[in-house]
Amino acid sequence: MSQLYLRRVVALWFGAVFALVGVPLWYKLTTIYRAPLPGTYISSLRENMHSDVHLVVPVYVRSDTYKFPDVHEAIQLQADALLQSKPRAVNWSLQILQAEKNQVLDPESDYVLTLTLDDFTGYSIAYDSKETIVFFDDTAVVSNDIPFFAAQTLIEHTFGTEWTHLSLDSSDQNDQGNRGLGKSSEMAISYAPKVHLSLSLLTGDGRPVAWNIESTLNQYFTPLRQFLSPLINFTVDTSILHFNDLNLGSLHDIQDPSWQDLAHSIDLSELSSLNHYREKNAINLAIVFPSPEAGQLGFVNATEDRPWQSFMVPQWGALVVNKEALPDNSRLTQDYLAPVIYSFACELFQFLGLSNEKADLSTPYITIDSFKRVTTLKNLEHGIETMWSLIKLTDQFPQMAVPKQVLSDVEQAISLRLKAVELLNDPKRGDEATWNEALHLSNSFVEVCERAFFHKEMVQQNFFPQEHKIAVYLPFLGPIFVIILTGLLKTLRENNDDDEDEVEEKQVKISDSPADETEQLDEKTHDSSLTKE
Amino acid sequence: MRFESLCVWAFAAFAFGVGGNSIDDELIIPDETESAGSGDQTCSIFGTSASSQENIEMEQLNTSSIEENVNARTSSEIENAGIVLFENNSIVRYPFDEELTLKPLPRNFMLASFAFQMQSNNLTVGKSEVSHDAYRHYTVFPKSLSPILEYSQTRELHLRFTHGRWDAESWGQLPHNGTKSGGSGVELWAVIEAASRDEAFENWIMLTNSLSGLFCSSINFINMEKTTYPVHSFQSSDQQPIPIFDTSKKAYLLRAALANEPICTENLTPFLKLLPTRGRSGISSLLDGHKVFDSNWHSLSMDVETVCDGDTCQYHMDANIEMVFNVQNSLARAENPIPKPLGDAELQCDESKPHNAWECFPLPQSKHIKFRLSELFGKKVVGSNLISENPSKVCAQVSDSWTVYLDIGDSLFSTDDNCFAIRDNELHDLHFQSDDTAHVVKSDDVPLFVSRSLTGYGQDGGGLRAVFRNPNNVTVDAIYFESLPWYMRLYLSSLEIESEDGLEIGDVIKSTFYLPAIDRQRPTHLEFNISIPAHTTVALSYQFSKALLKYAEYPPDANHGFEIESALITVLRPIRSEMRTATLLLSLSTPDFSMPYNVIILTSTVMGLAFGTLFNLMVKKLVTVEEADRKAAAKRSIKAQLIEYLARLKTNGNKTNQEKKRQ
């Protein structure tokens, strides 16, 4: 009895060690490392996008003629009320501050609202600073309309970009789940701090051409680059390509091609491929001259001063198509190039998403500043979407490795986001440097998020199938498991068998001689025969 | 309207904002009434206002060195109220040159060599690309190549795609003395500016990856274990110093080769795209993948050098495409794309030997030949390139027994030196005629013949043997460069020399550079300075052992063997020339790749057996033999039970019979 007990204990121990130590150990040693990513935090960020953002822009009020001691409070109330009237994707408000005594306001850095007495009521936004001037007359003072005027001017005009971009459209209101910012126009490329510009002069034949591009760019384009540099830095190259008319020659005999004809014929492959830009995005300008063999392009709406027509290709760039082929040995002069570059610059704002046809850039300082804030917010949204995709991906592929580097990137991204949000929320800071820094932080946030998502090891490990592990370990684990299991079952079942054995043994001991047994048997058979009878 | 006012603002910002230093200075914006109100000022106004500034701008227009030779010419300007959109009072020319040389070789072979030269615009050295007035301009130099060179800090780039065998015994010296052709496969070397060797290697990897994408080739397979840093070989022949843009950095020479890498049409197409003519005009219009790669030997080469003159630097690029083909075969192929046996009427049999419809000894190939270039290449030259100062040129290097004509629109022309300038847009063809094809212009003598082979047998070792033969009257000084993969473990101590003239190692090898391999990190790098006396043959041989690879390091087709890149011989004296040996095919011991799994299964079985025995010993009940016997006896076996049952049936049957009888 005690021996059976001991054997059972041994078998149980083997089983227990196998199941409780061996299997977990094997599992632990053969599983891939998955860094614990803050999944819930990120999904909650995504669900309540911008919930912790409350963009506050300080605006200083000054009055030239009258002293209004409480006008900033009144404007603040009106502005808040106006902002409340429209649902917003992102919380934002203005912080109306009174210029303190002896404080010198710098309208190039801070938003300044100047109240000026005049014969009429109206407003004016400066084009070279961030100053808004509200004109009022005495009747307005009497009827106490100034705060409302001022609030309306600020919100609907000075901060018009925010007012349109950060508000929810009425059509979006039902879609409360995804309170994202509106999509930018189809024309615009996605925002990146560095953008490549590629200007090409294409001719359909091999005759030499030249252009005064260097002087034209220096004169007309350098100032634009400087002006946009806080927001976007450009790298620019120019090239002359022969024997490439983007397949426009095939359209020469069509008088009035439709958009489809044009879109289907144009072959941009050679301009788009084989380029080694470091920048993520590129905008192209292609000035195309047909070859003389192809003849003039009838569909181009050209004048004598302006023998070309400009077309925009969404997210690619502008095409300047010339009606006539170039004469021999031509050099494009600045007279030709300046309007082209100018038209391209107008289109460039659309490609960058700075304006669509509705918006105007008569107040560049304010628009660019607003654009910085909107871009910052869009960047934050974009980064969170990227991180959420990362979380979704890791959830979907449980055997995918998540390296430590990804975790540290995600952590860095979250801290960058918090820093950017802190800057945006700070009601005391609203000068140009603040918005630049917030934009800069949000750019690095997007970059870090994408670095985390596109980690090399993570994607590679996904292609290592789980079956390999089983194939390699099954020849070892299979036999051992079977041996232990059958051994254990046998010792457990041995109980009954042994009892029977022991009973039999007793019976054997009772009936000592085999003769008795036969007698008994005979008796039994005899009995049965009797009963049958 | 508002959009237009935007444009007006933008224009104003550009037009007036020149020369300012800060943002604020140049943003002189038209006064507000204009920007807000008069939106009908559209873009066309711009032209006139810009033209008022034209005089000033024209002075600033500096004729950059790229557009050479600005000749005054009668101007036919489109004058329209003072606006000049196109000027054509000067001839526009770009630094581009192309030339095709055709040279008949003995035994009906012909060498066609396409040479292209181009220069880039001036480089902006030491200026950030993001700075506001930094613009990069590309004209004839390929735009796709320039950024790669800049990002990877490459000052010199040499790329070779070569395939086939150059028959030096019969064809003589390689074209350009061998400096424009590589070993079979892909060969790449570059001079890279970097602060350290690691940085240089990083740039090198960036360069190889970019070139790989550009040329649709496997250049990205170049890694640490294929890269060497040559010491004496691969030095540029011209004595110009390599320009260093950042004086704190140094120039590093890196080199790697992919032995016997297939060269195909997809390498040629990007090559042609680099040319400003794009294969559409000039001599490059002849180039077609089918013809180039149907040749016995072909080589595509590209050399880019940075040339600085003071502060202005330019890239100079030489691109060469060379091929050797058999004229008779090419003509036959052009006539009959699918080879068919000739009909018996067309057979040219040797009449001095028995011949009938079933038996024919063919005559030797005729020495008379007459063919056109368009028959060989399948097309004619489509005009000249129009952008270059010099028209495209086609030259034939032939002996007296050949006559060459240029065919333009069915009229034939000839020149004394057999060099023809291609003009304008017309189709050009070349006629070749010869009454003795064996009589060709003698090629330069080959200074040294080299061949290399693998010796030995077996899976664990082997030897390399390089034979040098100097057929000339002067001693030849050369550098022998060899880069061997780490799995060939070289024993330099086994270096032996075989020479019929009793030369010792010291007589031939003047100095040695040897960098042993490190497994999976560095190849063996060997450079010998050798000197072979006149009219001698010398064989150098050394032994190596073959390393075992990890199973993942074998290529998919492990049984094919491993390609060993060619060795380079740079002849320094009497003339500077280069030549390469053929590549070698090394077979390594190849494992049975199912073995690891077999081993796993076998080991697991043994472990399972051992464990099972041990486990059973501890868990199963131990009984003595007697006990076991008794138990066996006690337990009625199935057999016993069956016998008993049958016995019982029998007795029962007997009983019933008896009862029946009684009844």
PDB file of C-alpha atoms in Angstrom, chain A residues 3 7 10-11 14 108 124-125 127-128 194 196 198 200 204 206-210 212-215 217-227 229-230 233-243 270 274-279 289 293 304-307 326-336 338-339 341-342 345-346 349-350 355-362 364-365 471-472 475-476 479-480 483-484 487-488 490-491 494 498 501 504-505 508 521 525-526 529 532-533, chain B residues 2-11 13-15 17-18 20-24 26-27 29-32 35 42-44 46-47 50-51 53-54 57-58 60-63 67 73 78 80 82-94 129-139 143-144 147-148 151 206 210 213-214 273 276-278 280-281 386-387 425 597 600-601 604-605 607-608 611-612 615-616 618-622 630-631 634-635 644 648 652 655 659 662:
ATOM      1  CA  GLN A   3       4.644   1.587  -2.086  1.00  0.00           C
ATOM      2  CA  ARG A   7       4.704   5.728  -6.698  1.00  0.00           C
ATOM      3  CA  VAL A  10       6.357  10.390  -7.669  1.00  0.00           C
ATOM      4  CA  ALA A  11       4.185  10.324 -10.791  1.00  0.00           C
ATOM      5  CA  PHE A  14       6.677  14.504 -12.324  1.00  0.00           C
ATOM      6  CA  GLU A 108       4.916  91.750 -34.456  1.00  0.00           C
ATOM      7  CA  SER A 124      -8.568  96.707 -40.206  1.00  0.00           C
ATOM      8  CA  ILE A 125      -6.010  93.968 -39.855  1.00  0.00           C
ATOM      9  CA  TYR A 127      -0.505  93.001 -43.115  1.00  0.00           C
ATOM     10  CA  ASP A 128       2.884  93.462 -41.556  1.00  0.00           C
ATOM     11  CA  LYS A 194      10.719  70.275 -45.048  1.00  0.00           C
ATOM     12  CA  HIS A 196      11.232  69.711 -51.780  1.00  0.00           C
ATOM     13  CA  SER A 198      11.378  70.540 -58.174  1.00  0.00           C
ATOM     14  CA  SER A 200      11.606  71.368 -64.518  1.00  0.00           C
ATOM     15  CA  GLY A 204       9.352  67.418 -76.482  1.00  0.00           C
ATOM     16  CA  GLY A 206      16.217  67.455 -78.277  1.00  0.00           C
ATOM     17  CA  ARG A 207      16.907  71.030 -79.286  1.00  0.00           C
ATOM     18  CA  PRO A 208      18.789  73.027 -76.699  1.00  0.00           C
ATOM     19  CA  VAL A 209      16.965  75.427 -74.435  1.00  0.00           C
ATOM     20  CA  ALA A 210      18.082  77.587 -71.578  1.00  0.00           C
ATOM     21  CA  ASN A 212      17.231  82.525 -66.698  1.00  0.00           C
ATOM     22  CA  ILE A 213      16.007  80.576 -63.753  1.00  0.00           C
ATOM     23  CA  GLU A 214      18.738  81.468 -61.312  1.00  0.00           C
ATOM     24  CA  SER A 215      18.127  85.204 -61.357  1.00  0.00           C
ATOM     25  CA  LEU A 217      14.358  82.522 -58.434  1.00  0.00           C
ATOM     26  CA  ASN A 218      16.741  84.726 -56.522  1.00  0.00           C
ATOM     27  CA  GLN A 219      14.588  87.718 -57.162  1.00  0.00           C
ATOM     28  CA  TYR A 220      11.117  86.325 -56.776  1.00  0.00           C
ATOM     29  CA  PHE A 221      11.348  83.130 -54.840  1.00  0.00           C
ATOM     30  CA  THR A 222      13.962  83.711 -52.158  1.00  0.00           C
ATOM     31  CA  PRO A 223      11.786  86.240 -50.281  1.00  0.00           C
ATOM     32  CA  LEU A 224       8.944  83.739 -50.217  1.00  0.00           C
ATOM     33  CA  ARG A 225      11.219  81.048 -48.855  1.00  0.00           C
ATOM     34  CA  GLN A 226      12.389  83.405 -46.158  1.00  0.00           C
ATOM     35  CA  PHE A 227       8.890  84.382 -45.268  1.00  0.00           C
ATOM     36  CA  SER A 229      10.740  79.530 -43.250  1.00  0.00           C
ATOM     37  CA  PRO A 230       9.258  79.392 -39.733  1.00  0.00           C
ATOM     38  CA  ASN A 233      11.649  75.067 -45.326  1.00  0.00           C
ATOM     39  CA  PHE A 234      12.134  74.364 -48.974  1.00  0.00           C
ATOM     40  CA  THR A 235      14.908  72.706 -50.850  1.00  0.00           C
ATOM     41  CA  VAL A 236      14.756  73.634 -54.492  1.00  0.00           C
ATOM     42  CA  ASP A 237      16.214  72.142 -57.616  1.00  0.00           C
ATOM     43  CA  THR A 238      15.711  72.997 -61.241  1.00  0.00           C
ATOM     44  CA  SER A 239      16.366  70.867 -64.270  1.00  0.00           C
ATOM     45  CA  ILE A 240      16.025  70.843 -68.011  1.00  0.00           C
ATOM     46  CA  LEU A 241      14.709  67.654 -69.529  1.00  0.00           C
ATOM     47  CA  HIS A 242      14.684  66.935 -73.230  1.00  0.00           C
ATOM     48  CA  PHE A 243      12.512  64.463 -75.079  1.00  0.00           C
ATOM     49  CA  GLU A 270       9.550  60.178 -65.259  1.00  0.00           C
ATOM     50  CA  LEU A 274      14.147  58.255 -60.003  1.00  0.00           C
ATOM     51  CA  ASN A 275      14.448  61.094 -57.574  1.00  0.00           C
ATOM     52  CA  HIS A 276      16.367  60.916 -54.388  1.00  0.00           C
ATOM     53  CA  TYR A 277      14.967  63.584 -52.175  1.00  0.00           C
ATOM     54  CA  ARG A 278      15.535  63.384 -48.485  1.00  0.00           C
ATOM     55  CA  GLU A 279      12.330  65.246 -47.865  1.00  0.00           C
ATOM     56  CA  PHE A 289       6.876  72.831 -74.439  1.00  0.00           C
ATOM     57  CA  GLU A 293       6.609  67.796 -84.837  1.00  0.00           C
ATOM     58  CA  GLU A 304       0.333  86.699 -76.645  1.00  0.00           C
ATOM     59  CA  ASP A 305       1.636  87.924 -73.333  1.00  0.00           C
ATOM     60  CA  ARG A 306       1.063  84.661 -71.708  1.00  0.00           C
ATOM     61  CA  PRO A 307       1.503  81.770 -74.103  1.00  0.00           C
ATOM     62  CA  LEU A 326      10.001  76.711 -78.581  1.00  0.00           C
ATOM     63  CA  PRO A 327      11.969  78.385 -81.366  1.00  0.00           C
ATOM     64  CA  ASP A 328      15.525  77.230 -81.924  1.00  0.00           C
ATOM     65  CA  ASN A 329      18.144  78.095 -79.327  1.00  0.00           C
ATOM     66  CA  SER A 330      15.679  79.734 -77.038  1.00  0.00           C
ATOM     67  CA  ARG A 331      16.463  81.187 -73.699  1.00  0.00           C
ATOM     68  CA  LEU A 332      13.459  81.795 -71.509  1.00  0.00           C
ATOM     69  CA  THR A 333      13.738  85.282 -70.147  1.00  0.00           C
ATOM     70  CA  GLN A 334      12.733  86.616 -66.818  1.00  0.00           C
ATOM     71  CA  ASP A 335       9.736  88.186 -68.544  1.00  0.00           C
ATOM     72  CA  TYR A 336       8.526  84.730 -69.286  1.00  0.00           C
ATOM     73  CA  ALA A 338       8.405  85.700 -63.553  1.00  0.00           C
ATOM     74  CA  PRO A 339       4.665  85.269 -64.227  1.00  0.00           C
ATOM     75  CA  ILE A 341       6.881  81.598 -60.853  1.00  0.00           C
ATOM     76  CA  TYR A 342       4.316  84.022 -59.547  1.00  0.00           C
ATOM     77  CA  ALA A 345       3.664  80.729 -55.840  1.00  0.00           C
ATOM     78  CA  CYS A 346      -0.085  81.349 -55.661  1.00  0.00           C
ATOM     79  CA  PHE A 349      -0.130  78.160 -50.989  1.00  0.00           C
ATOM     80  CA  GLN A 350      -2.864  75.800 -52.024  1.00  0.00           C
ATOM     81  CA  SER A 355      -5.168  78.667 -48.431  1.00  0.00           C
ATOM     82  CA  ASN A 356      -7.929  77.412 -50.529  1.00  0.00           C
ATOM     83  CA  GLU A 357      -9.687  79.577 -52.998  1.00  0.00           C
ATOM     84  CA  LYS A 358     -11.902  81.060 -50.338  1.00  0.00           C
ATOM     85  CA  ALA A 359      -9.246  82.157 -47.955  1.00  0.00           C
ATOM     86  CA  ASP A 360      -7.146  85.208 -48.491  1.00  0.00           C
ATOM     87  CA  LEU A 361      -3.625  85.970 -47.576  1.00  0.00           C
ATOM     88  CA  SER A 362      -3.927  89.707 -47.277  1.00  0.00           C
ATOM     89  CA  PRO A 364       0.030  87.036 -43.976  1.00  0.00           C
ATOM     90  CA  TYR A 365       1.354  87.417 -40.438  1.00  0.00           C
ATOM     91  CA  ALA A 471       7.707  21.961 -35.159  1.00  0.00           C
ATOM     92  CA  VAL A 472      11.018  22.296 -33.380  1.00  0.00           C
ATOM     93  CA  PRO A 475       9.643  15.906 -31.022  1.00  0.00           C
ATOM     94  CA  PHE A 476      10.945  16.569 -27.546  1.00  0.00           C
ATOM     95  CA  PRO A 479       7.143  11.923 -26.058  1.00  0.00           C
ATOM     96  CA  ILE A 480       7.850  13.289 -22.598  1.00  0.00           C
ATOM     97  CA  ILE A 483       5.208   9.193 -20.962  1.00  0.00           C
ATOM     98  CA  ILE A 484       4.322  11.320 -17.977  1.00  0.00           C
ATOM     99  CA  GLY A 487       2.495   6.867 -16.220  1.00  0.00           C
ATOM    100  CA  LEU A 488       0.331   9.086 -14.088  1.00  0.00           C
ATOM    101  CA  LYS A 490      -1.627   4.101 -14.836  1.00  0.00           C
ATOM    102  CA  THR A 491      -0.617   4.653 -11.244  1.00  0.00           C
ATOM    103  CA  GLU A 494      -3.750   0.867 -10.435  1.00  0.00           C
ATOM    104  CA  ASP A 498      -4.454  -3.898  -7.186  1.00  0.00           C
ATOM    105  CA  ASP A 501      -5.357  -8.584  -7.301  1.00  0.00           C
ATOM    106  CA  GLU A 504      -7.764 -12.713  -5.776  1.00  0.00           C
ATOM    107  CA  GLU A 505      -4.689 -13.347  -3.707  1.00  0.00           C
ATOM    108  CA  VAL A 508      -6.117 -18.076  -3.659  1.00  0.00           C
ATOM    109  CA  LEU A 521     -16.584 -26.208 -10.669  1.00  0.00           C
ATOM    110  CA  THR A 525     -21.821 -27.550 -13.725  1.00  0.00           C
ATOM    111  CA  HIS A 526     -23.770 -30.231 -12.092  1.00  0.00           C
ATOM    112  CA  SER A 529     -27.368 -29.230 -15.623  1.00  0.00           C
ATOM    113  CA  LYS A 532     -31.748 -27.229 -17.015  1.00  0.00           C
ATOM    114  CA  GLU A 533     -33.361 -30.515 -16.459  1.00  0.00           C
TER     115      GLU A 533
ATOM    116  CA  ARG B   2     -10.065  87.286 -52.817  1.00  0.00           C
ATOM    117  CA  PHE B   3      -7.855  84.697 -54.246  1.00  0.00           C
ATOM    118  CA  GLU B   4      -6.688  87.137 -56.799  1.00  0.00           C
ATOM    119  CA  SER B   5      -5.968  89.690 -54.160  1.00  0.00           C
ATOM    120  CA  LEU B   6      -3.874  87.009 -52.546  1.00  0.00           C
ATOM    121  CA  CYS B   7      -1.946  86.706 -55.741  1.00  0.00           C
ATOM    122  CA  VAL B   8      -1.461  90.424 -55.858  1.00  0.00           C
ATOM    123  CA  TRP B   9      -0.076  90.352 -52.408  1.00  0.00           C
ATOM    124  CA  ALA B  10       2.155  87.436 -53.176  1.00  0.00           C
ATOM    125  CA  PHE B  11       3.460  89.106 -56.261  1.00  0.00           C
ATOM    126  CA  ALA B  13       6.001  90.355 -51.779  1.00  0.00           C
ATOM    127  CA  PHE B  14       8.250  88.849 -54.396  1.00  0.00           C
ATOM    128  CA  ALA B  15       8.651  91.845 -56.597  1.00  0.00           C
ATOM    129  CA  GLY B  17      11.162  92.173 -51.416  1.00  0.00           C
ATOM    130  CA  VAL B  18      14.586  91.696 -52.919  1.00  0.00           C
ATOM    131  CA  GLY B  20      16.143  92.584 -47.525  1.00  0.00           C
ATOM    132  CA  ASN B  21      17.856  90.867 -44.700  1.00  0.00           C
ATOM    133  CA  SER B  22      15.052  90.152 -42.305  1.00  0.00           C
ATOM    134  CA  ILE B  23      11.556  88.988 -42.987  1.00  0.00           C
ATOM    135  CA  ASP B  24      10.092  92.325 -42.196  1.00  0.00           C
ATOM    136  CA  GLU B  26      11.042  92.615 -47.741  1.00  0.00           C
ATOM    137  CA  LEU B  27       7.408  92.425 -46.934  1.00  0.00           C
ATOM    138  CA  ILE B  29       2.881  95.058 -49.302  1.00  0.00           C
ATOM    139  CA  PRO B  30       0.696  97.260 -51.429  1.00  0.00           C
ATOM    140  CA  ASP B  31      -1.488  99.541 -49.423  1.00  0.00           C
ATOM    141  CA  GLU B  32      -4.619  98.121 -48.090  1.00  0.00           C
ATOM    142  CA  SER B  35      -5.285  94.555 -51.656  1.00  0.00           C
ATOM    143  CA  THR B  42      -4.798  89.896 -62.199  1.00  0.00           C
ATOM    144  CA  CYS B  43      -1.642  88.097 -62.871  1.00  0.00           C
ATOM    145  CA  SER B  44      -1.119  89.514 -66.356  1.00  0.00           C
ATOM    146  CA  PHE B  46       2.735  91.223 -63.462  1.00  0.00           C
ATOM    147  CA  GLY B  47       4.452  90.830 -66.759  1.00  0.00           C
ATOM    148  CA  ALA B  50       8.464  92.839 -64.090  1.00  0.00           C
ATOM    149  CA  SER B  51       9.738  94.007 -67.432  1.00  0.00           C
ATOM    150  CA  GLN B  53      13.081  95.770 -63.890  1.00  0.00           C
ATOM    151  CA  GLU B  54      14.432  93.780 -66.698  1.00  0.00           C
ATOM    152  CA  GLU B  57      18.240  91.920 -63.999  1.00  0.00           C
ATOM    153  CA  MET B  58      19.954  91.398 -67.289  1.00  0.00           C
ATOM    154  CA  GLN B  60      22.947  90.360 -62.942  1.00  0.00           C
ATOM    155  CA  LEU B  61      22.579  87.502 -65.349  1.00  0.00           C
ATOM    156  CA  ASN B  62      25.934  85.922 -65.113  1.00  0.00           C
ATOM    157  CA  THR B  63      26.644  83.509 -67.867  1.00  0.00           C
ATOM    158  CA  GLU B  67      26.624  77.319 -71.134  1.00  0.00           C
ATOM    159  CA  ARG B  73      23.651  85.883 -83.688  1.00  0.00           C
ATOM    160  CA  ILE B  78       9.233  88.173 -80.360  1.00  0.00           C
ATOM    161  CA  ASN B  80       5.625  92.701 -77.907  1.00  0.00           C
ATOM    162  CA  GLY B  82       8.803  95.494 -74.640  1.00  0.00           C
ATOM    163  CA  ILE B  83       8.204  92.012 -73.334  1.00  0.00           C
ATOM    164  CA  VAL B  84      10.720  89.489 -74.508  1.00  0.00           C
ATOM    165  CA  LEU B  85       9.592  86.038 -73.636  1.00  0.00           C
ATOM    166  CA  PHE B  86      12.219  84.078 -75.519  1.00  0.00           C
ATOM    167  CA  GLU B  87      15.644  85.279 -76.457  1.00  0.00           C
ATOM    168  CA  ASN B  88      17.466  83.516 -79.191  1.00  0.00           C
ATOM    169  CA  ASN B  89      20.330  85.800 -79.929  1.00  0.00           C
ATOM    170  CA  SER B  90      22.809  83.354 -78.506  1.00  0.00           C
ATOM    171  CA  ILE B  91      23.422  79.733 -79.259  1.00  0.00           C
ATOM    172  CA  VAL B  92      22.693  77.536 -76.304  1.00  0.00           C
ATOM    173  CA  ARG B  93      25.260  74.824 -75.813  1.00  0.00           C
ATOM    174  CA  TYR B  94      25.855  72.396 -73.009  1.00  0.00           C
ATOM    175  CA  GLU B 129      20.463  73.201 -48.967  1.00  0.00           C
ATOM    176  CA  VAL B 130      17.810  74.834 -46.839  1.00  0.00           C
ATOM    177  CA  SER B 131      19.355  78.291 -46.926  1.00  0.00           C
ATOM    178  CA  HIS B 132      16.996  80.602 -48.700  1.00  0.00           C
ATOM    179  CA  ASP B 133      19.030  81.339 -51.753  1.00  0.00           C
ATOM    180  CA  ALA B 134      20.358  77.832 -52.322  1.00  0.00           C
ATOM    181  CA  TYR B 135      19.109  76.433 -55.598  1.00  0.00           C
ATOM    182  CA  ARG B 136      20.390  73.398 -57.378  1.00  0.00           C
ATOM    183  CA  HIS B 137      20.365  73.473 -61.132  1.00  0.00           C
ATOM    184  CA  TYR B 138      20.633  70.487 -63.392  1.00  0.00           C
ATOM    185  CA  THR B 139      21.020  70.528 -67.127  1.00  0.00           C
ATOM    186  CA  LYS B 143      19.492  64.944 -61.711  1.00  0.00           C
ATOM    187  CA  SER B 144      18.945  61.485 -60.299  1.00  0.00           C
ATOM    188  CA  PRO B 147      21.845  64.190 -54.870  1.00  0.00           C
ATOM    189  CA  ILE B 148      23.118  60.658 -54.208  1.00  0.00           C
ATOM    190  CA  TYR B 151      24.337  63.002 -49.568  1.00  0.00           C
ATOM    191  CA  MET B 206      23.955  54.718 -48.435  1.00  0.00           C
ATOM    192  CA  SER B 210      20.827  54.347 -53.772  1.00  0.00           C
ATOM    193  CA  GLY B 213      17.670  51.494 -56.794  1.00  0.00           C
ATOM    194  CA  LEU B 214      18.881  53.695 -59.600  1.00  0.00           C
ATOM    195  CA  LYS B 273      18.039  57.696 -68.855  1.00  0.00           C
ATOM    196  CA  PRO B 276      20.499  64.097 -71.777  1.00  0.00           C
ATOM    197  CA  THR B 277      19.509  62.581 -75.121  1.00  0.00           C
ATOM    198  CA  ARG B 278      17.741  59.696 -73.356  1.00  0.00           C
ATOM    199  CA  ARG B 280      16.239  59.294 -78.495  1.00  0.00           C
ATOM    200  CA  SER B 281      18.814  61.084 -80.632  1.00  0.00           C
ATOM    201  CA  LEU B 386      21.639  69.099 -80.643  1.00  0.00           C
ATOM    202  CA  ILE B 387      22.672  70.374 -77.274  1.00  0.00           C
ATOM    203  CA  ASN B 425      17.860  65.450 -87.359  1.00  0.00           C
ATOM    204  CA  TYR B 597      15.456  18.802 -38.089  1.00  0.00           C
ATOM    205  CA  ILE B 600      16.354  17.501 -33.384  1.00  0.00           C
ATOM    206  CA  ILE B 601      14.146  14.467 -33.843  1.00  0.00           C
ATOM    207  CA  SER B 604      14.606  14.122 -28.783  1.00  0.00           C
ATOM    208  CA  THR B 605      13.967  10.411 -29.303  1.00  0.00           C
ATOM    209  CA  MET B 607      16.161  11.873 -24.577  1.00  0.00           C
ATOM    210  CA  GLY B 608      12.616  10.571 -24.574  1.00  0.00           C
ATOM    211  CA  PHE B 611      13.565   9.767 -19.625  1.00  0.00           C
ATOM    212  CA  GLY B 612      10.972   7.041 -20.186  1.00  0.00           C
ATOM    213  CA  PHE B 615      10.397   7.474 -15.172  1.00  0.00           C
ATOM    214  CA  ASN B 616       9.137   3.916 -15.408  1.00  0.00           C
ATOM    215  CA  MET B 618      10.429   5.280 -10.405  1.00  0.00           C
ATOM    216  CA  VAL B 619       6.729   4.964 -11.064  1.00  0.00           C
ATOM    217  CA  LYS B 620       6.122   1.304 -11.906  1.00  0.00           C
ATOM    218  CA  LYS B 621       5.686  -1.365  -9.255  1.00  0.00           C
ATOM    219  CA  LEU B 622       8.606  -3.710  -8.613  1.00  0.00           C
ATOM    220  CA  ARG B 630       2.164 -16.515  -9.557  1.00  0.00           C
ATOM    221  CA  LYS B 631       0.151 -13.577 -10.649  1.00  0.00           C
ATOM    222  CA  ALA B 634      -3.601 -16.629 -11.074  1.00  0.00           C
ATOM    223  CA  LYS B 635      -4.799 -14.389 -13.761  1.00  0.00           C
ATOM    224  CA  GLU B 644     -12.591 -23.339 -20.685  1.00  0.00           C
ATOM    225  CA  ARG B 648     -17.969 -26.124 -21.318  1.00  0.00           C
ATOM    226  CA  ASN B 652     -23.082 -29.212 -22.553  1.00  0.00           C
ATOM    227  CA  LYS B 655     -25.181 -33.787 -22.171  1.00  0.00           C
ATOM    228  CA  GLU B 659     -30.645 -36.523 -22.898  1.00  0.00           C
ATOM    229  CA  ARG B 662     -32.613 -41.009 -23.212  1.00  0.00           C
TER     230      ARG B 662
END
